[in-house]
Short mmCIF file of C-alpha atoms and ligand atoms in Angstrom, two decimals:
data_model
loop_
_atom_site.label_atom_id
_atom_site.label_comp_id
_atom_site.label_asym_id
_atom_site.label_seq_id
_atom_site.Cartn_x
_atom_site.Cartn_y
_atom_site.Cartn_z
CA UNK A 1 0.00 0.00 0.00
CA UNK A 2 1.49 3.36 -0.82
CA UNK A 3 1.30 6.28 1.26
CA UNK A 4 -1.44 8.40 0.61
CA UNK A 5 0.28 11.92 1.87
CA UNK A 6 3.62 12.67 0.82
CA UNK A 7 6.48 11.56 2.73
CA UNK A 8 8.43 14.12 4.92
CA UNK A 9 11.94 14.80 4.63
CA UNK A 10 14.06 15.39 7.94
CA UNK A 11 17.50 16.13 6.93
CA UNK A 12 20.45 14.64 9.27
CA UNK A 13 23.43 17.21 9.27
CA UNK A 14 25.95 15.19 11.42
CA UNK A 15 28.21 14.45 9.33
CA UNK A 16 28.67 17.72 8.07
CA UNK A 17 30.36 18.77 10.87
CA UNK A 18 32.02 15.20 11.29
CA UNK A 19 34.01 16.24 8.01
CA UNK A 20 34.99 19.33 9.54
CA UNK A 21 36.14 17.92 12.91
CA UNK A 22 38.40 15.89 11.29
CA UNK A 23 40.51 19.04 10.75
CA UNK A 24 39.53 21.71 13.02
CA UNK A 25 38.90 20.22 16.09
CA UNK A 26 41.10 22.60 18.21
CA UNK A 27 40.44 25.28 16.84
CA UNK A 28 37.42 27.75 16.60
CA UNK A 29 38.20 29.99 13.64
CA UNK A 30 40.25 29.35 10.29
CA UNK A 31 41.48 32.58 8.56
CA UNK A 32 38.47 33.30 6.69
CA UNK A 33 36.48 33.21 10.47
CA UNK A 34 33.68 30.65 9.83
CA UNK A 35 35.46 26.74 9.69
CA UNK A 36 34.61 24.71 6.85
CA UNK A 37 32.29 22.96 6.22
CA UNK A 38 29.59 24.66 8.66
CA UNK A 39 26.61 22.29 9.05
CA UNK A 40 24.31 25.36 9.75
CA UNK A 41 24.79 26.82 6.45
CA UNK A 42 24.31 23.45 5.00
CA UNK A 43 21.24 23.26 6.91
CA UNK A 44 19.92 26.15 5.52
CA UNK A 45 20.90 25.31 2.14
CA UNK A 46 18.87 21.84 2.82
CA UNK A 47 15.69 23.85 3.53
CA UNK A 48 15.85 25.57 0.87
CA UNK A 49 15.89 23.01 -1.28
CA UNK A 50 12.67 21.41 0.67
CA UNK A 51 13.63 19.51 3.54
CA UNK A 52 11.06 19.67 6.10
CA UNK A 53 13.07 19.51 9.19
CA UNK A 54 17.05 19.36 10.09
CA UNK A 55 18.05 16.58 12.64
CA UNK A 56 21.48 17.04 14.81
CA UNK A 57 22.88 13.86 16.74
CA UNK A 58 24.18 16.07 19.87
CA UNK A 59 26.71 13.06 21.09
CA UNK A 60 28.16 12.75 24.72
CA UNK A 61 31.42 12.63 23.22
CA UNK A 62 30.48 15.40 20.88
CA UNK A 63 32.37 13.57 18.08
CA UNK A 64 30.71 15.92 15.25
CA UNK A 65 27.93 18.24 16.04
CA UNK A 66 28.52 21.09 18.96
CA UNK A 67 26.33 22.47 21.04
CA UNK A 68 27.20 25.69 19.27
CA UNK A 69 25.93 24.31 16.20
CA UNK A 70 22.79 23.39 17.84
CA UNK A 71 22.34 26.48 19.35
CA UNK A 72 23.23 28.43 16.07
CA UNK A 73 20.41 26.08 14.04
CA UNK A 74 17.85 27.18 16.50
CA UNK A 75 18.42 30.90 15.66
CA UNK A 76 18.81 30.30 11.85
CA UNK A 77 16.45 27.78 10.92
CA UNK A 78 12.99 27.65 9.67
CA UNK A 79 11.53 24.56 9.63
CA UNK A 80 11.61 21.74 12.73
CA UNK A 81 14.53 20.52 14.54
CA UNK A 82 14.95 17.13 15.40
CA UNK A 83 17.08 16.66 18.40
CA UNK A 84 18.36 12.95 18.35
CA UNK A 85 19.46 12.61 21.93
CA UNK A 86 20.64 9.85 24.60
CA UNK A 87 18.10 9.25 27.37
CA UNK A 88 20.40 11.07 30.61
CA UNK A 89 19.26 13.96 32.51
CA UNK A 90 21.80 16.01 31.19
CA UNK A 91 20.32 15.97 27.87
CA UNK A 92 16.88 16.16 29.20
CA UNK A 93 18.19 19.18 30.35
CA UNK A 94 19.62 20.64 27.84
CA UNK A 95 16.83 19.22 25.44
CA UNK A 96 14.23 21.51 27.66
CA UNK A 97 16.44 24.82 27.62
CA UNK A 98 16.79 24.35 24.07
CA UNK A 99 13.25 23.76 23.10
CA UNK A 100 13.39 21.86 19.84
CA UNK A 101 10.23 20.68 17.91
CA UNK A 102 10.92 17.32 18.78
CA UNK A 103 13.37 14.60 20.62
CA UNK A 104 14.20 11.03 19.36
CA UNK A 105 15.93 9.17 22.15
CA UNK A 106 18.15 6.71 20.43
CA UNK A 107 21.08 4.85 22.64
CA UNK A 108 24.42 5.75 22.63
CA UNK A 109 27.39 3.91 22.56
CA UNK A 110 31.20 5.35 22.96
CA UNK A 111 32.56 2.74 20.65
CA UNK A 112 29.95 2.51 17.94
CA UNK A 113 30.79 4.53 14.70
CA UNK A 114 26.99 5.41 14.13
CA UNK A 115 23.73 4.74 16.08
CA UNK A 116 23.71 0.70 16.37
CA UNK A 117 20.96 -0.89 17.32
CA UNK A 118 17.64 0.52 18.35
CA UNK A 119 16.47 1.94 22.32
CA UNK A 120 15.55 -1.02 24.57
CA UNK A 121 12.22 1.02 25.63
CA UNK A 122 11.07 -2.21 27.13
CA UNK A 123 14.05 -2.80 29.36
CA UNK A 124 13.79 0.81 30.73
CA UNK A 125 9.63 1.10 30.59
CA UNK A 126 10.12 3.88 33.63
CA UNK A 127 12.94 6.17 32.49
CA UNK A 128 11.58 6.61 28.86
CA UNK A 129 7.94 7.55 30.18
CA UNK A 130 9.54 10.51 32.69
CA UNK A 131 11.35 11.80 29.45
CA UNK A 132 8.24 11.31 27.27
CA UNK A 133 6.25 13.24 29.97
CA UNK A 134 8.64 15.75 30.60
CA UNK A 135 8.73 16.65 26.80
CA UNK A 136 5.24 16.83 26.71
CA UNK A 137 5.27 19.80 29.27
CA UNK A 138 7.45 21.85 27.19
CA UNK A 139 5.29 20.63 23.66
CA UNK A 140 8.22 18.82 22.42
CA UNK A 141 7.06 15.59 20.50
CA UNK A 142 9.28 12.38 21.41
CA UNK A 143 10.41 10.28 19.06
CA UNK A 144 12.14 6.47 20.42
CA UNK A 145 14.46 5.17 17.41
CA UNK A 146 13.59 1.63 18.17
CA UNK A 147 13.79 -1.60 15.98
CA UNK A 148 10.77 -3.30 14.04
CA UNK A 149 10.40 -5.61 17.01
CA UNK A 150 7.15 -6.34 18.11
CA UNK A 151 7.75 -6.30 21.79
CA UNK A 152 9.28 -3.03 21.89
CA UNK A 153 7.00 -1.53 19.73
CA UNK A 154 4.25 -2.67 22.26
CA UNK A 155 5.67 -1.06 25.00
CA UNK A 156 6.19 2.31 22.66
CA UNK A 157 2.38 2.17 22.45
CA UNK A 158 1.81 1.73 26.06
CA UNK A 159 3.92 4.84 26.92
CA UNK A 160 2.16 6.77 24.22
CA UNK A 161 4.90 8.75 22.79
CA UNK A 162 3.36 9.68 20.02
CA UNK A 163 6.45 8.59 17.24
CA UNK A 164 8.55 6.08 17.12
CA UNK A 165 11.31 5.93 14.66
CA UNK A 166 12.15 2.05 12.45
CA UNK A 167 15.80 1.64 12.71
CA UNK A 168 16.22 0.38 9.10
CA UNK A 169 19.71 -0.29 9.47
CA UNK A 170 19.53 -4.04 9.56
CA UNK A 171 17.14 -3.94 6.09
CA UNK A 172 19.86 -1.30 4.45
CA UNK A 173 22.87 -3.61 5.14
CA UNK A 174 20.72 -6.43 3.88
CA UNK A 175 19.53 -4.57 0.78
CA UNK A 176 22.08 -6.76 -1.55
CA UNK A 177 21.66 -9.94 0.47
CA UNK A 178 18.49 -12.59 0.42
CA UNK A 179 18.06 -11.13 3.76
CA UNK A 180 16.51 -8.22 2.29
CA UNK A 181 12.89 -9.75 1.91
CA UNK A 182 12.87 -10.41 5.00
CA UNK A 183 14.08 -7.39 7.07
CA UNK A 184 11.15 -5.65 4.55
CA UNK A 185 8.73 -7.52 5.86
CA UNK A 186 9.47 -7.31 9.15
CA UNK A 187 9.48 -3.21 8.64
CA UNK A 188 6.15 -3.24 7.36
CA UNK A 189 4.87 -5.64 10.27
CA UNK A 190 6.27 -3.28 12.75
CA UNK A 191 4.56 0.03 10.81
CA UNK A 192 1.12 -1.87 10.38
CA UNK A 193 1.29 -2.69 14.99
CA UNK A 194 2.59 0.55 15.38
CA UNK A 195 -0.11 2.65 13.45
CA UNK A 196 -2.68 0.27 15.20
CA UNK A 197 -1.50 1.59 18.54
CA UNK A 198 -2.29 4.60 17.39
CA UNK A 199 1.57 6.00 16.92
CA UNK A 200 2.94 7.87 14.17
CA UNK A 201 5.21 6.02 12.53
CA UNK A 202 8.96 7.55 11.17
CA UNK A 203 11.82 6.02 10.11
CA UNK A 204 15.88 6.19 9.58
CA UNK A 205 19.03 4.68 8.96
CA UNK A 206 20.61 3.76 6.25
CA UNK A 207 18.17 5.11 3.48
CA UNK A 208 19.86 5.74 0.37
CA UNK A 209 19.15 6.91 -4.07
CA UNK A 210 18.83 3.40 -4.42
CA UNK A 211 16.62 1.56 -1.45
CA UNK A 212 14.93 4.74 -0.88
CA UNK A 213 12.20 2.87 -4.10
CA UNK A 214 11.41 0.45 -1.44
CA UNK A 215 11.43 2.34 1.96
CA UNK A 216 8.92 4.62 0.07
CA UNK A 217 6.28 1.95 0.11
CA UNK A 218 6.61 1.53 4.11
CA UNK A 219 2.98 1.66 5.08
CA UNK A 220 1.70 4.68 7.20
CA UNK A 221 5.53 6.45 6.48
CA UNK A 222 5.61 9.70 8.04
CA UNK A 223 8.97 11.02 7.91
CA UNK A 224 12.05 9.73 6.67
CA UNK A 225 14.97 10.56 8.57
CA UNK A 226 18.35 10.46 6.47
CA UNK A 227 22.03 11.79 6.68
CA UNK A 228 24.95 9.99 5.37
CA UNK A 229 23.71 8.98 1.59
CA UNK A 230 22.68 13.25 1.24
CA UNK A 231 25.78 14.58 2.70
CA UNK A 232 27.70 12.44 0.31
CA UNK A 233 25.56 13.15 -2.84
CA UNK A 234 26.59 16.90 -1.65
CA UNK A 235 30.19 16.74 -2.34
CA UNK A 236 29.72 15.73 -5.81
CA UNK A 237 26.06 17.79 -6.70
CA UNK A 238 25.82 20.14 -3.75
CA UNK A 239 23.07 20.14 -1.11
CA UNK A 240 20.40 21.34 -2.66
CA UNK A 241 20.59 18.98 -5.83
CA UNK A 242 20.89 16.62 -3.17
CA UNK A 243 17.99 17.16 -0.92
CA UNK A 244 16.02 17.71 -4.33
CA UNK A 245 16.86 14.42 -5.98
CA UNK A 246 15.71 12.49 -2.75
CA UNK A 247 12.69 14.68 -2.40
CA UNK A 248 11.80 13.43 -5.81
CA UNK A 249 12.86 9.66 -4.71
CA UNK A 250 10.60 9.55 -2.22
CA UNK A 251 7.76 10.44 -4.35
CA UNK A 252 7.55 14.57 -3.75
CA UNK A 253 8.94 15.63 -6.85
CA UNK A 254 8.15 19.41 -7.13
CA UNK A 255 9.00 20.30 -3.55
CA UNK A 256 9.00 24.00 -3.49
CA UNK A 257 11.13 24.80 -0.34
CA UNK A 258 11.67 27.55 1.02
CA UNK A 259 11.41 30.97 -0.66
N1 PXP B 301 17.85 8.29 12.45
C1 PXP B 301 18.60 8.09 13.56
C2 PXP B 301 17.89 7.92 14.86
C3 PXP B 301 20.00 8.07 13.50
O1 PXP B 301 20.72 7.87 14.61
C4 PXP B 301 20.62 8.30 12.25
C5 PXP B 301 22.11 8.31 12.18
O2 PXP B 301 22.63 9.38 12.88
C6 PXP B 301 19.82 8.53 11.13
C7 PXP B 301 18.43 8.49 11.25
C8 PXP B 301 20.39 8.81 9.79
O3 PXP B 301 21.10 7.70 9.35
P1 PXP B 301 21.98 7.83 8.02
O4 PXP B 301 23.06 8.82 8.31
O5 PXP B 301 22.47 6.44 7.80
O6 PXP B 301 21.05 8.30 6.93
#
């Protein structure tokens, strides 16, 4: 079944800046004052191009984005940010000073080169619900980045955050397997449960030019969360080719963005 509205587009910018800390970590200005590449501009260019909202991975060990960058998006941007987030106080701190339009909790891992794995909201029923319900009091929507897993997505209903985000990692790395069928399937069980328990249903990970035919046809797709396969169509097209070629992908060709 295809998606009757069109899909949204939430643009991750991480790895903008993870380019640029590979060379300027110690330092906060090059000659020419602003250090290259800066993920806010590239934000901006992103929206203009018609991405509906900017996601930012702010990381304990602030590996790429800063929480000057964060703080600089907030002033600049126009559409919704996406604050992808581990579930600790201090980020539920910072999360509420900040105010973004919405959280995803996702878990974090020192070690891990990207997001493995989704939140074990079932193994920590308690903690996620004081986050959820903290959010709510400051209108930020919560997000949990969980995997197509029945059980989990059970207990994301019961807590009622009102999105949950499919890891579609597992599916991606299985896109050129026999696996592939499979992890599909499984995608579309866990969208089908989690639109019956009434949440809306996002997803992320992975998502390139070339699965991006498939992930389309995820029933009851909201938003599509994706970073690494845009920033790297950037280098070679620039960002707004880039975010306009996947906006077309994903079945909204004509996006206007923004004026
Ligand atoms: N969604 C979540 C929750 C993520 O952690 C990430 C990776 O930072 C993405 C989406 C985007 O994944 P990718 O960079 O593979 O498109």
């Amino acid at each position: 079944m295809m998606n009757a509205k069109p899909i949204l587009l939430g643009v991750n910018i991480d790895h903008v800046a993870t380019l640029r800390q590979a060379r300027y970590r110690q330092v906060d200005r090059t000659c020419g004052r602003t250090i290259e590449p800066d993920p806010v501009f590239l934000a901006l260019l992103a929206e203009r191009a018609g991405a509906d909202g900017i996601t930012v991975h702010l990381r304990e060990d602030r590996r790429h984005i800063q929480e000057d960058d964060v703080r600089r998006l907030r002033e600049s941007m126009a559409t919704r940010l996406n604050l992808e987030m581990a579930c600790t106080p201090e980020m539920v701190d910072y999360a509420l000073q900040l105010g973004p339009e919405s959280v995803c909790l996702v878990p974090e891992g020192r070690d891990e080169v990207t997001t493995e794995g989704g939140l074990d909201v079932a193994g920590q029923k308690e903690r996620v619900r004081e986050v959820i319900h903290a959010m709510q009091g400051a209108g930020i929507t919560t997000s949990l980045f969980i995997e197509a897993d029945l059980a989990q997505i059970e207990v994301a209903g019961e807590l009622g955050g009102p999105w949950i985000e499919l890891h579609t990692g597992s599916y991606a790395n299985a896109y050129h397997s026999d696996r592939r069928r499979s992890e599909f399937d499984r995608l579309c069980e866990g969208s089908e449960q989690a639109h019956r328990a009434g949440l809306t249903v996002n997803a992320g990970h992975g998502v390139n030019y070339v699965n991006i035919a498939e992930v389309r046809t995820l029933p009851h797709l909201h938003e599509l969360n994706i970073g690494h396969s845009i920033i790297c169509r950037s280098l070679s097209t620039g960002m707004e080719a880039a975010v306009r070629e996947m906006k077309t992908r994903m079945g909204g060709a004509g996006a206007g963005g923004i004026a």
